[in-house]
C-alpha atoms as a printed R data frame, in Angstrom:
   type eleno elety resid chain resno      x      y       z
1  ATOM     1    CA   ALA     A     1 45.570 56.555 134.510
2  ATOM     2    CA   LYS     A     2 49.050 57.640 133.492
3  ATOM     3    CA   SER     A     3 50.974 55.422 135.870
4  ATOM     4    CA   LEU     A     4 48.708 52.358 135.637
5  ATOM     5    CA   PRO     A     5 46.669 52.487 132.431
6  ATOM     6    CA   ALA     A     6 45.523 48.874 132.563
7  ATOM     7    CA   VAL     A     7 44.194 49.311 136.123
8  ATOM     8    CA   ALA     A     8 42.510 52.657 135.500
9  ATOM     9    CA   GLN     A     9 39.727 51.169 133.382
10 ATOM    10    CA   TYR     A    10 38.668 48.910 136.258
11 ATOM    11    CA   LEU     A    11 38.656 51.706 138.810
12 ATOM    12    CA   VAL     A    12 36.314 53.851 136.747
13 ATOM    13    CA   THR     A    13 33.787 51.071 136.140
14 ATOM    14    CA   HIS     A    14 32.961 50.866 139.837
15 ATOM    15    CA   GLY     A    15 32.457 54.626 140.178
16 ATOM    16    CA   HIS     A    16 28.724 54.210 139.556
17 ATOM    17    CA   LYS     A    17 28.114 52.224 142.743
18 ATOM    18    CA   ARG     A    18 26.286 54.317 145.317
19 ATOM    19    CA   ARG     A    19 24.307 53.508 148.421
20 ATOM    20    CA   VAL     A    20 20.595 54.181 148.136
21 ATOM    21    CA   LEU     A    21 17.640 53.902 150.484
22 ATOM    22    CA   ALA     A    22 14.615 52.291 148.861
23 ATOM    23    CA   GLN     A    23 11.030 52.189 150.069
24 ATOM    24    CA   MET     A    24  8.519 49.817 148.606
25 ATOM    25    CA   ASP     A    25  5.208 48.277 149.390
26 ATOM    26    CA   LEU     A    26  4.610 44.538 149.633
27 ATOM    27    CA   ARG     A    27  3.749 44.136 145.960
28 ATOM    28    CA   GLN     A    28  6.953 45.983 144.879
29 ATOM    29    CA   LEU     A    29  8.968 43.940 147.385
30 ATOM    30    CA   TYR     A    30  7.536 40.707 145.932
31 ATOM    31    CA   HIS     A    31  8.452 41.635 142.324
32 ATOM    32    CA   PHE     A    32 11.882 42.949 143.313
33 ATOM    33    CA   LEU     A    33 12.717 39.734 145.204
34 ATOM    34    CA   ARG     A    34 11.224 37.485 142.581
35 ATOM    35    CA   MET     A    35 13.116 39.076 139.712
36 ATOM    36    CA   ARG     A    36 16.387 39.857 141.438
37 ATOM    37    CA   THR     A    37 16.959 36.567 143.316
38 ATOM    38    CA   SER     A    38 16.505 34.439 140.175
39 ATOM    39    CA   PRO     A    39 19.531 32.670 138.685
40 ATOM    40    CA   HIS     A    40 19.249 34.933 135.621
41 ATOM    41    CA   ALA     A    41 19.748 38.163 137.609
42 ATOM    42    CA   HIS     A    42 23.181 39.780 137.655
43 ATOM    43    CA   PHE     A    43 25.322 38.521 140.534
44 ATOM    44    CA   THR     A    44 25.724 41.948 142.104
45 ATOM    45    CA   ILE     A    45 22.011 42.636 142.381
46 ATOM    46    CA   ARG     A    46 21.324 39.020 143.366
47 ATOM    47    CA   HIS     A    47 23.566 39.517 146.409
48 ATOM    48    CA   ILE     A    48 21.716 42.662 147.407
49 ATOM    49    CA   ALA     A    49 18.288 41.074 146.886
50 ATOM    50    CA   SER     A    50 19.374 38.040 148.957
51 ATOM    51    CA   GLU     A    51 20.460 40.309 151.763
52 ATOM    52    CA   ALA     A    52 17.174 42.204 151.540
53 ATOM    53    CA   MET     A    53 15.289 38.934 151.722
54 ATOM    54    CA   ARG     A    54 17.285 37.888 154.784
55 ATOM    55    CA   LEU     A    55 16.534 41.193 156.523
56 ATOM    56    CA   VAL     A    56 12.777 40.895 155.698
57 ATOM    57    CA   GLN     A    57 12.777 37.300 156.989
58 ATOM    58    CA   GLU     A    58 14.474 38.473 160.197
59 ATOM    59    CA   LYS     A    59 12.048 41.329 160.922
60 ATOM    60    CA   HIS     A    60  8.801 40.000 159.346
61 ATOM    61    CA   PRO     A    61  8.944 36.197 159.066
62 ATOM    62    CA   LEU     A    62  5.328 35.803 157.980
63 ATOM    63    CA   VAL     A    63  5.748 38.031 154.918
64 ATOM    64    CA   LEU     A    64  8.077 35.695 153.050
65 ATOM    65    CA   ARG     A    65  6.094 32.630 154.012
66 ATOM    66    CA   TYR     A    66  3.185 33.791 151.887
67 ATOM    67    CA   LEU     A    67  5.168 35.325 149.009
68 ATOM    68    CA   GLN     A    68  6.356 31.857 147.879
69 ATOM    69    CA   LEU     A    69  9.857 32.856 146.805
70 ATOM    70    CA   ARG     A    70 12.834 30.525 146.363
């Protein structure tokens, strides 16, 4: 902070990012993907939700067929 005060504020703002392991049932998955893949969702969570949707599609292709998501 002393040597680069303008940069320090950006370094601290990303200190809250942590990896988590989430478990959810099919209903929770549906609501998470529906809300977090919408164009109104924040771009950081949209990226995570899109990756989660890709992983679900890869492992369980029938699940997303019936959820009717974008």
